[in-house]
mmCIF file of C-alpha atoms in Angstrom:
data_model
loop_
_atom_site.group_PDB
_atom_site.id
_atom_site.type_symbol
_atom_site.label_atom_id
_atom_site.label_comp_id
_atom_site.label_asym_id
_atom_site.label_seq_id
_atom_site.Cartn_x
_atom_site.Cartn_y
_atom_site.Cartn_z
ATOM 1 C CA UNK P 14 -6.515 4.040 -3.447
ATOM 2 C CA UNK P 15 -7.924 1.699 -0.576
ATOM 3 C CA UNK P 16 -6.652 1.308 2.764
ATOM 4 C CA UNK P 17 -5.425 -1.913 4.097
ATOM 5 C CA UNK P 18 -4.261 -3.305 7.547
ATOM 6 C CA UNK P 19 -1.355 -5.736 8.026
ATOM 7 C CA UNK P 20 -1.753 -7.652 11.028
ATOM 8 C CA UNK P 21 1.804 -7.487 11.871
ATOM 9 C CA UNK P 22 0.977 -3.979 13.404
ATOM 10 C CA UNK P 23 -1.102 -5.741 16.474
ATOM 11 C CA UNK P 24 1.229 -8.842 16.287
ATOM 12 C CA UNK P 25 1.357 -9.209 20.068
ATOM 13 C CA UNK P 26 -1.780 -7.304 21.260
ATOM 14 C CA UNK P 27 -4.710 -8.835 19.082
ATOM 15 C CA UNK P 28 -5.912 -11.820 17.283
ATOM 16 C CA UNK P 29 -7.752 -11.996 13.864
ATOM 17 C CA UNK P 30 -11.135 -11.482 15.019
ATOM 18 C CA UNK P 31 -10.285 -8.508 17.194
ATOM 19 C CA UNK P 32 -8.289 -7.116 14.111
ATOM 20 C CA UNK P 33 -11.515 -7.598 11.935
ATOM 21 C CA UNK P 34 -13.826 -5.941 14.409
ATOM 22 C CA UNK P 35 -11.859 -2.698 14.688
ATOM 23 C CA UNK P 36 -10.738 -2.652 11.217
ATOM 24 C CA UNK P 37 -14.122 -2.732 10.007
ATOM 25 C CA UNK P 38 -15.140 0.069 12.679
ATOM 26 C CA UNK P 39 -12.517 2.431 11.628
ATOM 27 C CA UNK P 40 -13.333 1.904 7.829
ATOM 28 C CA UNK P 41 -10.465 -0.054 6.598
ATOM 29 C CA UNK P 42 -11.226 -1.626 3.094
ATOM 30 C CA UNK P 43 -8.633 -4.494 3.092
ATOM 31 C CA UNK P 44 -6.782 -6.698 5.814
ATOM 32 C CA UNK P 45 -3.557 -8.837 5.158
ATOM 33 C CA UNK P 46 -4.038 -12.085 7.248
ATOM 34 C CA UNK P 47 -1.034 -13.486 8.702
ATOM 35 C CA UNK P 48 -0.962 -17.198 7.951
ATOM 36 C CA UNK P 49 2.009 -18.135 10.263
ATOM 37 C CA UNK P 50 0.170 -17.417 13.495
ATOM 38 C CA UNK P 51 -3.139 -15.206 13.711
ATOM 39 C CA UNK P 52 -4.921 -17.353 11.191
ATOM 40 C CA UNK P 53 -4.114 -20.797 12.751
ATOM 41 C CA UNK P 54 -5.003 -19.200 16.203
ATOM 42 C CA UNK P 55 -8.451 -18.195 14.733
ATOM 43 C CA UNK P 56 -9.364 -21.357 13.236
ATOM 44 C CA UNK P 57 -9.070 -22.984 16.782
ATOM 45 C CA UNK P 58 -12.513 -21.552 17.235
ATOM 46 C CA UNK P 59 -13.831 -20.919 13.818
ATOM 47 C CA UNK P 60 -13.937 -22.279 10.609
ATOM 48 C CA UNK P 61 -12.742 -21.101 7.177
ATOM 49 C CA UNK P 62 -16.584 -20.526 6.473
ATOM 50 C CA UNK P 63 -17.030 -18.677 9.004
ATOM 51 C CA UNK P 64 -13.962 -16.135 7.931
ATOM 52 C CA UNK P 65 -15.605 -16.338 4.329
ATOM 53 C CA UNK P 66 -18.893 -15.280 5.706
ATOM 54 C CA UNK P 67 -17.496 -12.522 7.599
ATOM 55 C CA UNK P 68 -16.050 -10.808 4.530
ATOM 56 C CA UNK P 69 -19.115 -11.479 2.519
ATOM 57 C CA UNK P 70 -21.203 -9.481 5.275
ATOM 58 C CA UNK P 71 -19.128 -6.673 5.835
ATOM 59 C CA UNK P 72 -17.248 -3.907 4.212
ATOM 60 C CA UNK P 73 -13.675 -5.110 4.776
ATOM 61 C CA UNK P 74 -12.219 -7.553 2.409
ATOM 62 C CA UNK P 75 -9.054 -9.799 2.557
ATOM 63 C CA UNK P 76 -6.450 -8.583 0.339
ATOM 64 C CA UNK P 77 -3.624 -10.910 0.771
ATOM 65 C CA UNK P 78 -2.335 -13.964 2.804
ATOM 66 C CA UNK P 79 0.874 -12.998 4.306
ATOM 67 C CA UNK P 80 2.962 -15.110 3.859
ATOM 68 C CA UNK P 81 4.809 -18.084 2.148
ATOM 69 C CA UNK P 82 8.075 -17.760 3.886
ATOM 70 C CA UNK P 83 11.492 -18.666 2.361
ATOM 71 C CA UNK P 84 10.492 -20.285 -0.690
ATOM 72 C CA UNK P 85 13.610 -20.135 -2.479
ATOM 73 C CA UNK P 86 17.061 -22.095 -2.589
ATOM 74 C CA UNK P 87 15.691 -24.766 -0.260
ATOM 75 C CA UNK P 88 16.645 -28.458 -0.257
ATOM 76 C CA UNK P 89 14.352 -31.060 -1.725
ATOM 77 C CA UNK P 90 12.471 -31.708 1.844
ATOM 78 C CA UNK P 91 11.892 -27.878 2.103
ATOM 79 C CA UNK P 92 10.983 -27.484 -1.251
ATOM 80 C CA UNK P 93 8.064 -29.952 -0.718
ATOM 81 C CA UNK P 94 6.943 -28.439 2.361
ATOM 82 C CA UNK P 95 6.731 -24.860 0.649
ATOM 83 C CA UNK P 96 4.544 -26.378 -2.335
ATOM 84 C CA UNK P 97 2.415 -27.933 0.170
ATOM 85 C CA UNK P 98 1.924 -25.227 2.319
ATOM 86 C CA UNK P 99 1.171 -23.112 -0.716
ATOM 87 C CA UNK P 100 -1.425 -25.376 -2.182
ATOM 88 C CA UNK P 101 -3.164 -25.059 1.277
ATOM 89 C CA UNK P 102 -2.841 -21.481 0.950
ATOM 90 C CA UNK P 103 -4.586 -21.243 -2.371
ATOM 91 C CA UNK P 104 -7.531 -23.014 -1.010
ATOM 92 C CA UNK P 105 -7.786 -20.674 1.750
ATOM 93 C CA UNK P 106 -7.482 -17.725 -0.817
ATOM 94 C CA UNK P 107 -10.247 -19.284 -2.899
ATOM 95 C CA UNK P 108 -12.672 -19.831 -0.110
ATOM 96 C CA UNK P 109 -12.248 -16.237 1.509
ATOM 97 C CA UNK P 110 -11.471 -14.405 -1.834
ATOM 98 C CA UNK P 111 -7.909 -13.006 -1.111
ATOM 99 C CA UNK P 112 -6.358 -11.440 -4.262
ATOM 100 C CA UNK P 113 -2.576 -12.263 -3.307
ATOM 101 C CA UNK P 114 -0.275 -14.608 -1.724
ATOM 102 C CA UNK P 115 2.882 -12.812 -0.417
ATOM 103 C CA UNK P 116 6.026 -15.036 -0.936
ATOM 104 C CA UNK P 117 8.998 -13.855 1.365
ATOM 105 C CA UNK P 118 12.621 -14.961 0.000
ATOM 106 C CA UNK P 119 15.024 -17.211 2.246
ATOM 107 C CA UNK P 120 16.936 -15.538 4.869
ATOM 108 C CA UNK P 121 20.165 -17.244 5.731
ATOM 109 C CA UNK P 122 23.680 -16.721 6.830
ATOM 110 C CA UNK P 123 24.697 -18.967 4.188
ATOM 111 C CA UNK P 124 26.579 -17.201 1.141
ATOM 112 C CA UNK P 125 24.645 -17.789 -2.039
ATOM 113 C CA UNK P 126 25.576 -16.580 -5.307
ATOM 114 C CA UNK P 127 23.343 -13.935 -6.631
ATOM 115 C CA UNK P 128 22.836 -15.826 -9.864
ATOM 116 C CA UNK P 129 21.790 -18.951 -8.002
ATOM 117 C CA UNK P 130 19.517 -16.721 -5.940
ATOM 118 C CA UNK P 131 17.710 -15.767 -9.196
ATOM 119 C CA UNK P 132 17.718 -18.831 -10.690
ATOM 120 C CA UNK P 133 15.984 -20.684 -7.841
ATOM 121 C CA UNK P 134 13.533 -17.603 -7.321
ATOM 122 C CA UNK P 135 12.543 -17.645 -11.047
ATOM 123 C CA UNK P 136 11.869 -21.268 -11.098
ATOM 124 C CA UNK P 137 9.795 -21.709 -7.954
ATOM 125 C CA UNK P 138 7.637 -18.712 -8.671
ATOM 126 C CA UNK P 139 6.862 -20.062 -12.165
ATOM 127 C CA UNK P 140 5.790 -23.147 -10.461
ATOM 128 C CA UNK P 141 3.703 -21.127 -7.882
ATOM 129 C CA UNK P 142 2.360 -19.255 -11.045
ATOM 130 C CA UNK P 143 0.938 -22.192 -12.598
ATOM 131 C CA UNK P 144 -0.582 -23.570 -9.259
ATOM 132 C CA UNK P 145 -2.142 -20.235 -9.074
ATOM 133 C CA UNK P 146 -3.632 -19.768 -12.655
ATOM 134 C CA UNK P 147 -6.887 -21.764 -11.664
ATOM 135 C CA UNK P 148 -7.540 -19.856 -8.706
ATOM 136 C CA UNK P 149 -7.332 -16.509 -10.239
ATOM 137 C CA UNK P 150 -4.560 -15.413 -7.219
ATOM 138 C CA UNK P 151 -1.663 -13.555 -7.627
ATOM 139 C CA UNK P 152 2.063 -13.906 -6.100
ATOM 140 C CA UNK P 153 3.572 -10.870 -4.712
ATOM 141 C CA UNK P 154 7.237 -11.386 -3.999
ATOM 142 C CA UNK P 155 8.165 -9.181 -0.897
ATOM 143 C CA UNK P 156 12.018 -8.434 -0.932
ATOM 144 C CA UNK P 157 13.446 -7.794 2.818
ATOM 145 C CA UNK P 158 15.561 -4.925 3.439
ATOM 146 C CA UNK P 159 18.181 -7.001 5.310
ATOM 147 C CA UNK P 160 21.769 -8.324 4.600
ATOM 148 C CA UNK P 161 20.889 -11.667 5.357
ATOM 149 C CA UNK P 162 17.740 -11.753 3.041
ATOM 150 C CA UNK P 163 18.649 -13.426 -0.220
ATOM 151 C CA UNK P 164 16.184 -10.698 -2.236
ATOM 152 C CA UNK P 165 16.951 -7.525 -0.340
ATOM 153 C CA UNK P 166 16.652 -4.674 -2.878
ATOM 154 C CA UNK P 167 13.671 -3.497 -5.068
ATOM 155 C CA UNK P 168 15.599 -3.848 -8.106
ATOM 156 C CA UNK P 169 16.940 -7.313 -7.285
ATOM 157 C CA UNK P 170 13.083 -8.279 -6.645
ATOM 158 C CA UNK P 171 11.798 -6.580 -9.923
ATOM 159 C CA UNK P 172 14.630 -8.112 -12.118
ATOM 160 C CA UNK P 173 13.485 -11.551 -10.832
ATOM 161 C CA UNK P 174 9.634 -10.825 -11.663
ATOM 162 C CA UNK P 175 10.587 -9.450 -15.068
ATOM 163 C CA UNK P 176 12.322 -12.836 -15.586
ATOM 164 C CA UNK P 177 9.408 -14.847 -14.354
ATOM 165 C CA UNK P 178 7.304 -12.853 -16.948
ATOM 166 C CA UNK P 179 4.157 -13.867 -15.746
ATOM 167 C CA UNK P 180 0.785 -11.547 -15.283
ATOM 168 C CA UNK P 181 0.062 -13.094 -11.909
ATOM 169 C CA UNK P 182 3.678 -12.512 -10.376
ATOM 170 C CA UNK P 183 4.438 -9.278 -9.187
ATOM 171 C CA UNK P 184 6.301 -7.169 -6.359
ATOM 172 C CA UNK P 185 5.360 -5.774 -3.003
ATOM 173 C CA UNK P 186 6.708 -2.383 -2.577
ATOM 174 C CA UNK P 187 7.519 -1.923 1.156
ATOM 175 C CA UNK P 188 8.753 1.385 1.991
ATOM 176 C CA UNK P 189 10.922 0.199 5.051
ATOM 177 C CA UNK P 190 12.514 -2.686 3.050
ATOM 178 C CA UNK P 191 13.191 -0.008 -0.004
ATOM 179 C CA UNK P 192 14.988 2.207 2.627
ATOM 180 C CA UNK P 193 16.480 -0.123 4.680
ATOM 181 C CA UNK P 194 19.100 -1.427 1.925
ATOM 182 C CA UNK P 195 19.313 1.645 0.284
ATOM 183 C CA UNK P 196 17.481 0.576 -2.909
ATOM 184 C CA UNK P 197 17.730 2.836 -5.845
ATOM 185 C CA UNK P 198 15.184 5.157 -6.985
ATOM 186 C CA UNK P 199 16.317 4.940 -10.400
ATOM 187 C CA UNK P 200 14.945 1.386 -10.416
ATOM 188 C CA UNK P 201 11.552 2.374 -9.080
ATOM 189 C CA UNK P 202 11.405 5.200 -11.940
ATOM 190 C CA UNK P 203 11.917 2.564 -14.637
ATOM 191 C CA UNK P 204 9.723 -0.175 -13.378
ATOM 192 C CA UNK P 205 6.374 -1.220 -14.788
ATOM 193 C CA UNK P 206 3.723 0.092 -12.591
ATOM 194 C CA UNK P 207 1.517 -2.928 -13.112
ATOM 195 C CA UNK P 208 4.454 -5.303 -11.676
ATOM 196 C CA UNK P 209 3.777 -3.389 -8.113
ATOM 197 C CA UNK P 210 1.024 -5.416 -6.745
ATOM 198 C CA UNK P 211 0.770 -4.397 -3.083
ATOM 199 C CA UNK P 212 2.374 -1.082 -1.206
ATOM 200 C CA UNK P 213 3.266 -1.418 2.340
ATOM 201 C CA UNK P 214 3.622 1.734 4.119
ATOM 202 C CA UNK P 215 5.706 2.419 7.682
ATOM 203 C CA UNK P 216 8.539 4.594 8.604
ATOM 204 C CA UNK P 217 11.630 3.796 10.724
ATOM 205 C CA UNK P 218 14.417 5.657 12.903
ATOM 206 C CA UNK P 219 17.275 6.664 11.303
ATOM 207 C CA UNK P 220 19.834 4.116 11.597
ATOM 208 C CA UNK P 221 22.489 3.445 8.457
ATOM 209 C CA UNK P 222 21.920 1.163 5.735
ATOM 210 C CA UNK P 223 22.251 -2.352 6.708
ATOM 211 C CA UNK P 224 21.454 -2.061 10.408
ATOM 212 C CA UNK P 225 17.955 -1.577 10.540
ATOM 213 C CA UNK P 226 15.626 -4.003 11.664
ATOM 214 C CA UNK P 227 11.944 -4.273 11.699
ATOM 215 C CA UNK P 228 11.730 -3.243 15.378
ATOM 216 C CA UNK P 229 12.975 0.196 14.152
ATOM 217 C CA UNK P 230 9.629 0.964 12.232
ATOM 218 C CA UNK P 231 7.359 3.646 13.453
ATOM 219 C CA UNK P 232 3.980 5.309 12.427
ATOM 220 C CA UNK P 233 4.036 6.550 8.863
ATOM 221 C CA UNK P 234 5.433 10.337 8.792
ATOM 222 C CA UNK P 235 7.159 9.843 12.085
ATOM 223 C CA UNK P 236 10.437 8.946 10.715
ATOM 224 C CA UNK P 237 13.339 9.187 8.199
ATOM 225 C CA UNK P 238 11.949 7.529 5.122
ATOM 226 C CA UNK P 239 11.323 10.029 2.384
ATOM 227 C CA UNK P 240 7.486 8.673 1.921
ATOM 228 C CA UNK P 241 6.724 11.783 -0.123
ATOM 229 C CA UNK P 242 9.247 10.971 -2.657
ATOM 230 C CA UNK P 243 8.097 7.299 -3.023
ATOM 231 C CA UNK P 244 4.503 8.438 -3.134
ATOM 232 C CA UNK P 245 4.925 10.959 -5.671
ATOM 233 C CA UNK P 246 6.650 8.432 -7.895
ATOM 234 C CA UNK P 247 4.007 5.607 -7.544
ATOM 235 C CA UNK P 248 1.373 8.340 -8.222
ATOM 236 C CA UNK P 249 2.833 9.530 -11.217
ATOM 237 C CA UNK P 250 3.470 6.209 -12.700
ATOM 238 C CA UNK P 251 -0.141 5.230 -11.999
ATOM 239 C CA UNK P 252 -0.232 2.834 -8.964
ATOM 240 C CA UNK P 253 -3.723 2.365 -7.840
ATOM 241 C CA UNK P 254 -3.318 -0.563 -5.448
ATOM 242 C CA UNK P 255 -3.906 -0.697 -1.977
ATOM 243 C CA UNK P 256 -1.788 0.905 0.886
ATOM 244 C CA UNK P 257 -1.323 -1.503 3.529
ATOM 245 C CA UNK P 258 0.086 -0.081 6.976
ATOM 246 C CA UNK P 259 2.725 -2.748 8.385
ATOM 247 C CA UNK P 260 4.668 -1.714 11.643
ATOM 248 C CA UNK P 261 6.559 -4.486 13.843
ATOM 249 C CA UNK P 262 7.230 -1.958 17.090
ATOM 250 C CA UNK P 263 7.582 -3.569 20.429
ATOM 251 C CA UNK P 264 6.199 -0.338 22.177
ATOM 252 C CA UNK P 265 3.274 -0.119 19.759
ATOM 253 C CA UNK P 266 2.196 -3.701 21.033
ATOM 254 C CA UNK P 267 1.617 -2.255 24.398
ATOM 255 C CA UNK P 268 -1.000 -0.186 22.897
ATOM 256 C CA UNK P 269 -4.719 -1.288 22.955
ATOM 257 C CA UNK P 270 -5.683 -3.047 19.657
ATOM 258 C CA UNK P 271 -8.090 -0.714 18.807
ATOM 259 C CA UNK P 272 -6.092 2.280 19.692
ATOM 260 C CA UNK P 273 -3.162 0.880 17.374
ATOM 261 C CA UNK P 274 -5.485 0.072 14.577
ATOM 262 C CA UNK P 275 -6.958 3.771 14.860
ATOM 263 C CA UNK P 276 -3.424 5.365 15.100
ATOM 264 C CA UNK P 277 -2.021 3.340 12.133
ATOM 265 C CA UNK P 278 -5.128 4.688 9.944
ATOM 266 C CA UNK P 279 -4.666 8.436 10.838
ATOM 267 C CA UNK P 280 -1.103 8.408 10.468
ATOM 268 C CA UNK P 281 -1.330 6.547 7.074
ATOM 269 C CA UNK P 282 -3.832 8.808 6.068
ATOM 270 C CA UNK P 283 -2.006 11.999 6.941
ATOM 271 C CA UNK P 284 0.946 10.930 4.754
ATOM 272 C CA UNK P 285 -1.124 8.992 1.946
ATOM 273 C CA UNK P 286 -3.723 11.731 1.373
ATOM 274 C CA UNK P 287 -1.380 14.337 0.146
ATOM 275 C CA UNK P 288 -0.781 12.305 -2.924
ATOM 276 C CA UNK P 289 -3.993 10.066 -3.112
ATOM 277 C CA UNK P 290 -7.821 10.274 -2.471
ATOM 278 C CA UNK P 291 -8.385 7.022 -0.075
ATOM 279 C CA UNK P 292 -12.234 7.364 -0.523
ATOM 280 C CA UNK P 293 -14.392 5.604 2.136
ATOM 281 C CA UNK P 294 -11.340 4.841 4.368
ATOM 282 C CA UNK P 295 -10.730 8.767 4.709
ATOM 283 C CA UNK P 296 -14.322 9.263 6.125
#
């Protein structure tokens, strides 16, 4: 297993250039690049070629572009915007060598029938799959453990991915999101592990199901999530992809960027190393 850094963890106290510098220094294998803020900021003073060259000349590599946001159940104009944004992301992924594009479902207060959510997700993900095929890029659907997200449990996300039935479409397994809406471990136990593309690790304060928000996240091992159970199942089923630490916590944004990146690694290793050998990242 390889160690990855998700840039949300330093959302307010760093930028892409600093994240790359400190992640390289502290032995991370991969980074998930935030395309909605940190990448555009980086491109004000750098080029995509600069970024590609960085990855070619350093150990750290780009795991994913994060994220194509609210891709399903859009009106015609919104859908066209999503496809255009996605096409641009594919070009970036090709130039820098990113393996995945993370796709996040619609969050809305509107009530939408589950069958209509599934139909829209399947239809759009099939088109995204077709567009990604020539690029060799995979799409990772990330369910969001919040009542207002249209896809908010692992079982629902996995059902959609099964219906899409494409080799380049899978799921992001986020420990926080799995816990936050009470996803069923039975769904994880019966899942085809090849459909889980990325593992997001995090932890949370102990609030009831349906009340948790991203700001409640804490470093891995310091909260209420049964990470050992999740990791033991993933290990037994043969998951061997990257583990990406992703925390959204205001008090952590007050830390120095390097301290946050170092702490993210240390806490992740302490939890994950009980189940996996993280190789070079653990040195």
